[in-house]
Each structure stands twice: as structure tokens, then as C-alpha cells.
Short mmCIF file of C-alpha atoms and ligand atoms in Angstrom, two decimals:
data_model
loop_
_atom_site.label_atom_id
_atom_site.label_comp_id
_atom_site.label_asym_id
_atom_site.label_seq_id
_atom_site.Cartn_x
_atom_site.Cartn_y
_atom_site.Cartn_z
CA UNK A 545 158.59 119.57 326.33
CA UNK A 546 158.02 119.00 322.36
CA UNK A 547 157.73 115.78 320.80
CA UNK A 548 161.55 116.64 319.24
CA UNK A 549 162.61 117.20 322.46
CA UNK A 550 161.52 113.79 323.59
CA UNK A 551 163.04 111.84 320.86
CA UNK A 552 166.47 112.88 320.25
CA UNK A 553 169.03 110.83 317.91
CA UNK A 554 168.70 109.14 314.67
CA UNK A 555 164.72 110.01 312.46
CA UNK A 556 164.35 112.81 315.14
CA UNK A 557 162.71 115.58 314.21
CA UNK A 558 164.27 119.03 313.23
CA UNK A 559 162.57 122.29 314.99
CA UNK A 560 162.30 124.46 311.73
CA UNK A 561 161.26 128.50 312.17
CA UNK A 562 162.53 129.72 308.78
CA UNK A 563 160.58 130.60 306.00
CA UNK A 564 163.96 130.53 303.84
CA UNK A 565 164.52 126.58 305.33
CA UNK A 566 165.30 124.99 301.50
CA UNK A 567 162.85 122.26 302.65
CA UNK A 568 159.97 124.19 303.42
CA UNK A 569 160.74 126.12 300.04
CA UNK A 570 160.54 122.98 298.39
CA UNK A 571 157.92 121.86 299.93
CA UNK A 572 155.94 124.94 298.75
CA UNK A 573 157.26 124.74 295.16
CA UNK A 574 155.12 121.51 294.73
CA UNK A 575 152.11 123.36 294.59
CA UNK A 576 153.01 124.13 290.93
CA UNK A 577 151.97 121.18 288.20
CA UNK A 578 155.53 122.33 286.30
CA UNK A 579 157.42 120.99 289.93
CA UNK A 580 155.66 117.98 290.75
CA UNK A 581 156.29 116.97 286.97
CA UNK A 582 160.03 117.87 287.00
CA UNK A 583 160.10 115.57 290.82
CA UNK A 584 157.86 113.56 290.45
CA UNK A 585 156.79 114.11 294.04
CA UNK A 586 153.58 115.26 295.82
CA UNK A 587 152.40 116.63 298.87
CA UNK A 588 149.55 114.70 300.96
CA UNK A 589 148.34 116.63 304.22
CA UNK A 590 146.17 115.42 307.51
CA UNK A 591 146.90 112.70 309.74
CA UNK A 592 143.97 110.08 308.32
CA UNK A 593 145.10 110.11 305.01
CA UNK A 594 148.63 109.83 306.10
CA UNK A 595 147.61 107.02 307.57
CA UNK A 596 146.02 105.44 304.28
CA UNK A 597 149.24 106.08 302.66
CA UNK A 598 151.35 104.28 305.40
CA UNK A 599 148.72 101.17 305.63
CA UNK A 600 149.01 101.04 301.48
CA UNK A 601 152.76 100.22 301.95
CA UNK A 602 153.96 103.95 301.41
CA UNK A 603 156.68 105.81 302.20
CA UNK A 604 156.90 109.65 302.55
CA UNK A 605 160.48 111.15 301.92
CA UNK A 606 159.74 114.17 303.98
CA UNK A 607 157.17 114.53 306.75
CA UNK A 608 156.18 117.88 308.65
CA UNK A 609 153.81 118.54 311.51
CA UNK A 610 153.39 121.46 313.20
CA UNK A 611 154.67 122.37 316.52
CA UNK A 612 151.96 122.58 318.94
CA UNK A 613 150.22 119.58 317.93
CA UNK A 614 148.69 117.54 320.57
CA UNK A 615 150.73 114.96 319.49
CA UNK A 616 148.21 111.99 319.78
CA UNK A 617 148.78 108.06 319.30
CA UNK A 618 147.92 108.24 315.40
CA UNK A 619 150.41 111.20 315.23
CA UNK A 620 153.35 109.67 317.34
CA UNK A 621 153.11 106.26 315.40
CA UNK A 622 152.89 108.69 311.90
CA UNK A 623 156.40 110.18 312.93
CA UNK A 624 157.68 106.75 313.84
CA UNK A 625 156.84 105.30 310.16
CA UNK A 626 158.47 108.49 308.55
CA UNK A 627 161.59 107.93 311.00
CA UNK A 628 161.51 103.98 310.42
CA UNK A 629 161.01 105.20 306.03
CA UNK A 630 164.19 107.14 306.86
CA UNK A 631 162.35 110.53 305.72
CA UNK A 632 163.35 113.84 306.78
CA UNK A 633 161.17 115.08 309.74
CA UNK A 634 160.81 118.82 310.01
CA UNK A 635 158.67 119.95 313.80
CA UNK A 636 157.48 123.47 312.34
CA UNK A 637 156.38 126.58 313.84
CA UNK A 638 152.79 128.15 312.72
CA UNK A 639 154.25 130.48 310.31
CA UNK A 640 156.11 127.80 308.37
CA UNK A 641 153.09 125.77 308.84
CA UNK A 642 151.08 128.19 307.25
CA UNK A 643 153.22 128.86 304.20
CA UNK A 644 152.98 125.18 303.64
CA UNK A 645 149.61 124.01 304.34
CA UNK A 646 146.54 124.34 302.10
CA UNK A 647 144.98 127.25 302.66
CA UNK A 648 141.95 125.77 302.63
CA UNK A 649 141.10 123.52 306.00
CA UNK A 650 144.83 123.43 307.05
CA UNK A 651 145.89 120.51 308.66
CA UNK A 652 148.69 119.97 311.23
CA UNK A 653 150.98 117.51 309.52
CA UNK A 654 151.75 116.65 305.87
CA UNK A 655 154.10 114.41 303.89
CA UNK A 656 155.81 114.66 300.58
CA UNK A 657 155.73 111.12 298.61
CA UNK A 658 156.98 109.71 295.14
CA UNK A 659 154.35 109.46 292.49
CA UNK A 660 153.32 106.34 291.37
CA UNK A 661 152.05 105.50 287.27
CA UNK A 662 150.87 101.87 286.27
CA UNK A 663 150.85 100.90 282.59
CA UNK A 664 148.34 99.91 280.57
CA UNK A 665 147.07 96.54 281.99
CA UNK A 666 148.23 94.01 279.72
CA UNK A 667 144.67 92.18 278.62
CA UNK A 668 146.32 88.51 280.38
CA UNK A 669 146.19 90.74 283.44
CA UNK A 670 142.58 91.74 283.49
CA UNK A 671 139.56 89.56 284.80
CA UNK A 672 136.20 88.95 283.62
CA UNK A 673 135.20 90.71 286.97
CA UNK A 674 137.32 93.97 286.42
CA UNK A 675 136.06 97.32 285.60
CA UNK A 676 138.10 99.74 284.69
CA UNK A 677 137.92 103.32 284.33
CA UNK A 678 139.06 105.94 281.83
CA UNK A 679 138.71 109.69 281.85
CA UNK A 680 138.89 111.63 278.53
CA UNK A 681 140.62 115.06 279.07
CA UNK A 682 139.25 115.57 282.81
CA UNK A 683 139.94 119.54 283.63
CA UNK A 684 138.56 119.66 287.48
CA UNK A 685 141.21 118.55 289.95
CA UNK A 686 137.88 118.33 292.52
CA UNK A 687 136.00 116.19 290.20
CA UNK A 688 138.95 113.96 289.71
CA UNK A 689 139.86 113.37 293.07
CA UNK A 690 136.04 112.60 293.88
CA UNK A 691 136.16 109.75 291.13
CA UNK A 692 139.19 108.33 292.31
CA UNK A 693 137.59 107.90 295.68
CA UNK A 694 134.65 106.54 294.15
CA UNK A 695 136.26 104.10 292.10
CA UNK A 696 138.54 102.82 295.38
CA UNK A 697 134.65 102.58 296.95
CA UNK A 698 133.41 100.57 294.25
CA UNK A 699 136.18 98.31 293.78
CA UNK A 700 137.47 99.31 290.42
CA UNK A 701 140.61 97.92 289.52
CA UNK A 702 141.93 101.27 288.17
CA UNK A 703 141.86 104.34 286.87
CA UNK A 704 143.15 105.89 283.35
CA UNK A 705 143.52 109.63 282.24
CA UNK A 706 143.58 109.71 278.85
CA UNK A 707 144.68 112.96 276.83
CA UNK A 708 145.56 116.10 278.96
CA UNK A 709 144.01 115.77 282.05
CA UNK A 710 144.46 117.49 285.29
CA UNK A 711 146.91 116.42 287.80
CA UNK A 712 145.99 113.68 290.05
CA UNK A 713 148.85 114.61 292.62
CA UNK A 714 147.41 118.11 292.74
CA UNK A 715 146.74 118.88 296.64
CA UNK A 716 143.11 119.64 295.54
CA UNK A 717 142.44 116.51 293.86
CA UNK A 718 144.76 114.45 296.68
CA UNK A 719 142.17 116.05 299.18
CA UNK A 720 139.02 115.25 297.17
CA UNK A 721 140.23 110.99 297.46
CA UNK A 722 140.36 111.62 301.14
CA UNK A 723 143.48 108.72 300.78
CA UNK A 724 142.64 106.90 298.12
CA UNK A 725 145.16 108.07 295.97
CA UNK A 726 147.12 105.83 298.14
CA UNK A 727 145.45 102.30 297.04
CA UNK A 728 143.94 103.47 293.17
CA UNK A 729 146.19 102.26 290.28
CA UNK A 730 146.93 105.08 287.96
CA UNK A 731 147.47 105.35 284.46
CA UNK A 732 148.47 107.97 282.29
CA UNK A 733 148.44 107.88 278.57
CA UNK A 734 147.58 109.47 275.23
CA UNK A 735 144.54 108.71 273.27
CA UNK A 736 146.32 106.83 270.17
CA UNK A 737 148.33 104.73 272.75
CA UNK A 738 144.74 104.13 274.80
CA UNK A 739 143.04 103.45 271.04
CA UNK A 740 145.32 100.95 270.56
CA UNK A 741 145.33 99.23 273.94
CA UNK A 742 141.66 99.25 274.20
CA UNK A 743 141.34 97.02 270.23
CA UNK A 744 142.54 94.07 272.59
CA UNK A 745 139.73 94.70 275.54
CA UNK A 746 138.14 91.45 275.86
CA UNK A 747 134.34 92.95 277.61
CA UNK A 748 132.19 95.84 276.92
CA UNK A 749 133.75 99.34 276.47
CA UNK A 750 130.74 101.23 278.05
CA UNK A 751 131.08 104.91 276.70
CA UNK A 752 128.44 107.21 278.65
CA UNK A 753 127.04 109.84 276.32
CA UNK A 754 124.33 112.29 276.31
CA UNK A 755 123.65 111.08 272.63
CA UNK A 756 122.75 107.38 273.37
CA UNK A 757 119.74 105.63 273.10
CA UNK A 758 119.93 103.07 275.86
CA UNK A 759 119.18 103.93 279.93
CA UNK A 760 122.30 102.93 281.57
CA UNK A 761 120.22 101.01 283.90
CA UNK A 762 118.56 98.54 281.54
CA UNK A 763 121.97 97.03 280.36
CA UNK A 764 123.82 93.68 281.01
CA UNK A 765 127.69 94.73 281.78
CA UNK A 766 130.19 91.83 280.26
CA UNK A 767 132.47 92.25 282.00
CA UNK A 768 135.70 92.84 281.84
CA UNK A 769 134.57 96.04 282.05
CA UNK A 770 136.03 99.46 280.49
CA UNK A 771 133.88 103.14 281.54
CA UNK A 772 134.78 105.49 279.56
CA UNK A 773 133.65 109.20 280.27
CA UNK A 774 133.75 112.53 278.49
CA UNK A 775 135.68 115.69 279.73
CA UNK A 776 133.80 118.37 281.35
CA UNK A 777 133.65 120.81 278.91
CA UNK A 778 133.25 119.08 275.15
CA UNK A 779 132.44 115.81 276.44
CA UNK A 780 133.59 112.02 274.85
CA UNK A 781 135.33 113.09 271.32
CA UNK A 782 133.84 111.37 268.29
CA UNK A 783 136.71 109.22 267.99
CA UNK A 784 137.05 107.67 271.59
CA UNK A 785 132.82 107.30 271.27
CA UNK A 786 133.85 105.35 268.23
CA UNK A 787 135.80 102.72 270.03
CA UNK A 788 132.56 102.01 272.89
CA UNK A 789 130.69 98.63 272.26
CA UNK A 790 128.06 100.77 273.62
CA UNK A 791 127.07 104.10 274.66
CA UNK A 792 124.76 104.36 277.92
CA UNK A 793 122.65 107.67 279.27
CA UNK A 794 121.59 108.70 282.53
CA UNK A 795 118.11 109.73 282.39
CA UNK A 796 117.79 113.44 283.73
CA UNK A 797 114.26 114.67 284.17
CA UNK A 798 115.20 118.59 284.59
CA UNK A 799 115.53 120.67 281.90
CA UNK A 800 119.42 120.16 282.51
CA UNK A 801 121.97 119.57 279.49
CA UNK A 802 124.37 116.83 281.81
CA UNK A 803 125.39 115.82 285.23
CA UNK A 804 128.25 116.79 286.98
CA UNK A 805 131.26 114.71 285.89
CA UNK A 806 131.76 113.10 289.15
CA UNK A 807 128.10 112.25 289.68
CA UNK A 808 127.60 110.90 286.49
CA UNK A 809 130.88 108.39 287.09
CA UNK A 810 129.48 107.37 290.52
CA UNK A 811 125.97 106.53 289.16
CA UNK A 812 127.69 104.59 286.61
CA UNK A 813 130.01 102.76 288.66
CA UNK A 814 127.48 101.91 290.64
CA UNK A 815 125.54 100.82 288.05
CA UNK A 816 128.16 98.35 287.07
CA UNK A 817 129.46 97.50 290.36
CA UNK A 818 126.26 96.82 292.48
CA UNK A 819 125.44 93.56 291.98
CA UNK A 820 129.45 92.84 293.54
CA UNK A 821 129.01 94.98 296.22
CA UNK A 822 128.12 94.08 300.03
CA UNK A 823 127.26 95.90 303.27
C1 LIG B 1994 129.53 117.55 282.11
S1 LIG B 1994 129.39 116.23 281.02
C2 LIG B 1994 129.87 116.92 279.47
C3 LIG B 1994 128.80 117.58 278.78
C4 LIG B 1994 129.14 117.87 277.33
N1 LIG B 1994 128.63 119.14 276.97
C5 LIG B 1994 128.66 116.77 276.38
O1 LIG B 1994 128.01 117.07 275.43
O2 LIG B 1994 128.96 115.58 276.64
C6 LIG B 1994 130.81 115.26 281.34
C7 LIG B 1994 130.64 113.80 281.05
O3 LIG B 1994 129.82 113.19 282.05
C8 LIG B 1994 129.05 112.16 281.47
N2 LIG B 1994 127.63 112.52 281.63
C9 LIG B 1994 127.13 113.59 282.27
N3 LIG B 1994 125.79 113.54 282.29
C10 LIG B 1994 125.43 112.40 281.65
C11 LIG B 1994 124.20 111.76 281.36
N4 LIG B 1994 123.04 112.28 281.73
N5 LIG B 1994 124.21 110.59 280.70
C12 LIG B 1994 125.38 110.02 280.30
N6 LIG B 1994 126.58 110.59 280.56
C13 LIG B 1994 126.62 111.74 281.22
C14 LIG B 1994 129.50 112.03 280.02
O4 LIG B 1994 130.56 111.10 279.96
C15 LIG B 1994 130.00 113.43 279.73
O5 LIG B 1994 130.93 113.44 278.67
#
């Protein structure tokens, strides 16, 4: 007997076969940028970071998992909080499934959610302890999803794309923060608007550049803290390297040019961050 089967009635699932179902057309639809801006909704896939998202207080407005799952504890109590969330629960065959899922390391159930955005922190808001993080024009969805994980790891209090970046609530770059997506404030804005906001920032705005002078090691962060990093292509524009209190490098001892985005943010956060953080 299915797990639909089981549980009839009210928040039961729907057995769904059809690649023409409007929902699993939808569904699919969200893996353009154009979509998810229109909706405002994104798609999150695999049981774990399901869970992240339910234990962060969120609510999915559509959940599918895939017929023949061996529908564990995790999974049963997953359906329950998308019944309880009043979401539409679809039980899906493997061909639906697989018009649906990522193509890359499918997983067996996924969930559509609302997008969150944050403002600008208003400076009463932010704490000598903060650090926050901005991205200047970030183009990798990978890269961005690996520094939103990273800054959930390290404790940051959020994280703010600046300019045109890539989509956070891209599947690639929801996969990349393995859930974190779920708990990371976001920000969007434009770089006058960020310009502005940051003339009120109380601490050091730290802008890592391959220019600078100083080892990002040997300086003293006053906090509040604001990281600011370049894009991965042209790097921190002249004007946002302007508004930095002071620009840190990495030290690379290759005959390398820079570090991978992502690296270079974790080595920074860390950097900043360490002397916070406990096993
Ligand atoms: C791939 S790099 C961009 C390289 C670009 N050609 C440039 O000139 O900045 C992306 C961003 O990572 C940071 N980054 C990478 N390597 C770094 C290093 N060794 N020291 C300081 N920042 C670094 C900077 O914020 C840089 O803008």
C-alpha cells in the first residue's frame, strides 16, 4: 500500500502520473530566473534540507515526493508539516519525478517555498559583534550558495548582493547551502542604495582586494563588521573599494592571479570570525 493510500482525507497526498499535471508544469517552470522573479517562489529538493527549512519556521506551499520512496520517519513527519502548512501534496510517479528533479543527484522529494528578502539593517539594529557580508555582482550560482553556507557556519548575521548578482533561489545555488538558505538573512540591493546605507556603518568596512597592502591576517577587525568582496570576473569596482576603511589580501604563494570567490570569503570569514567561534 502507498503512503497516499494510508492517509486518506484532508493534506493527503494526490497520486500524480501526468506530465501535463499544471502543478508539475509549474513546478518545472521555476527553473527559469524570469519565473521565480515573476512568483517569487523557489524550489528546495532532498529530505535534510527540507528538514532545515521546516526547523527554520518554514512553510512549503507545495511538496512532492516520489512514489516508491521508502517512506522513512524523517519523510512521514516531512509530509505531515506540509499537510499541517496546508500545502498541496503531490505522491509522483518516476517519470514526473524526473521531469522535476535536478538532473544532477536527484532526490526523492522536493518543496516549493516563498522567497524571503530582508532590508538593509537599520545601523540601531546591528551589534558591535556582527559581521556582515556583501557580494559585489556575484555571477556563480555554486559559489554563492557555498558562501551562504559558510556565512550560516560562521555566524554571520547576513548576507547582501549588491548590483546584479545571480539568483540565490536558483536550485544550484539552494543545493550548494545544503539548507542554509533556510536560516541566512538576505538582502538584495543596488550599489547607490548599498553606498548610501554603508556612510552610516559604525565598524570597519573590510574590502578584500588583490591590490592591498595589508595580509588579512595581521589586522584587528572593529567590529561591527562589513566584508565586502569583488565579483568573479572584474573584481571590487573602484567605487565600492572606495567606500572600505580598509582593503585586506590573502597571501597566495603560486604564481596564481586570485582565489576562488568562495575560498577567498571563507578564509576571510574565518579570519574575522575565529576568535567567536567554539568546538
Ligand atoms: C576571483 S577574484 C576576482 C579577480 C579579479 N580579476 C580582480 O582583479 O579582483 C573574486 C574576489 O575574491 C576576492 N579574492 C580572491 N583572491 C583574493 C586574494 N588573494 N586576496 C584578497 N581577495 C581575494 C576579491 O574580493 C576578489 O574581488
Amino acid at each position: 500500500m502507498t503512503w497516499r493510500a494510508e492517509h486518506r482525507g484532508a493534506g493527503a497526498p494526490r497520486a500524480v502520473t501526468s506530465l501535463q499535471n499544471p502543478t508539475v508544469k509549474f513546478i518545472r517552470s521555476l527553473e527559469m530566473r524570469k519565473v521565480r522573479r515573476e512568483t517569487d517562489l523557489f524550489v528546495a529538493e532532498g529530505a535534510s534540507i527540507l528538514v532545515m527549512a521546516r526547523d527554520n519556521g518554514w512553510h512549503p506551499s507545495t511538496l512532492v515526493f516520489h512514489s516508491g520512496t521508502r517512506m522513512t520517519p524523517v519523510h512521514r513527519q516531512l509530509v505531515e508539516w506540509a499537510a499541517n502548512s496546508e500545502a498541496e501534496i503531490l505522491e509522483v510517479s518516476e517519470a514526473v519525478l524526473a521531469k522535476i528533479a535536478s538532473k544532477e543527484n536527484p532526490q526523492n522529494m522536493l518543496a516549493v517555498f516563498a522567497q524571503r528578502w530582508q532590508e538593509l539593517p537599520h545601523p540601531s539594529e546591528v551589534s558591535e559583534n556582527d559581521l556582515w557580508l556583501a557580494l559585489a555582482e556575484v555571477r556563480d550560482p555554486g559559489n554563492l550558495g557555498t558562501i551562504i553556507r559558510t556565512a550560516d557556519a560562521v555566524g554571520a548575521s547576513g548576507v547582501i548582493l549588491v548590483g546584479s548578482c545571480c539568483d540565490p533561489y536558483a536550485r544550484e545555488a539552494v543545493r550548494a547551502t545544503m539548507g542554509s538558505i533556510f536560516s541566512v538573512p538576505l538582502v538584495r540591493t543596488d550599489c547607490a542604495r548599498f553606498l548610501g546605507w554603508r556612510r552610516e556603518w559604525r565598524g570597519d568596512v573590510i574590502g578584500t582586494h588583490l591590490g592591498a597592502k595589508e595580509d588579512f591576517r595581521s589586522v584587528r577587525y572593529r567590529g561591527p563588521t562589513l566584508l565586502l568582496m569583488g565579483s568573479e570576473g572584474p573584481g571590487l569596482s573602484e567605487e565600492l573599494t572606495r567606500s572600505c576603511t580598509r582593503l585586506v589580501k590573502i597571501p597566495m604563494a603560486g604564481g596564481l592571479d586570485s582565489l576562488n570567490l568562495a575560498i577567498a570569503t571563507a578564509l576571510a570569514l574565518y579570519q574575522i570570525r575565529g576568535p567567536y567561534l567554539k568546538l
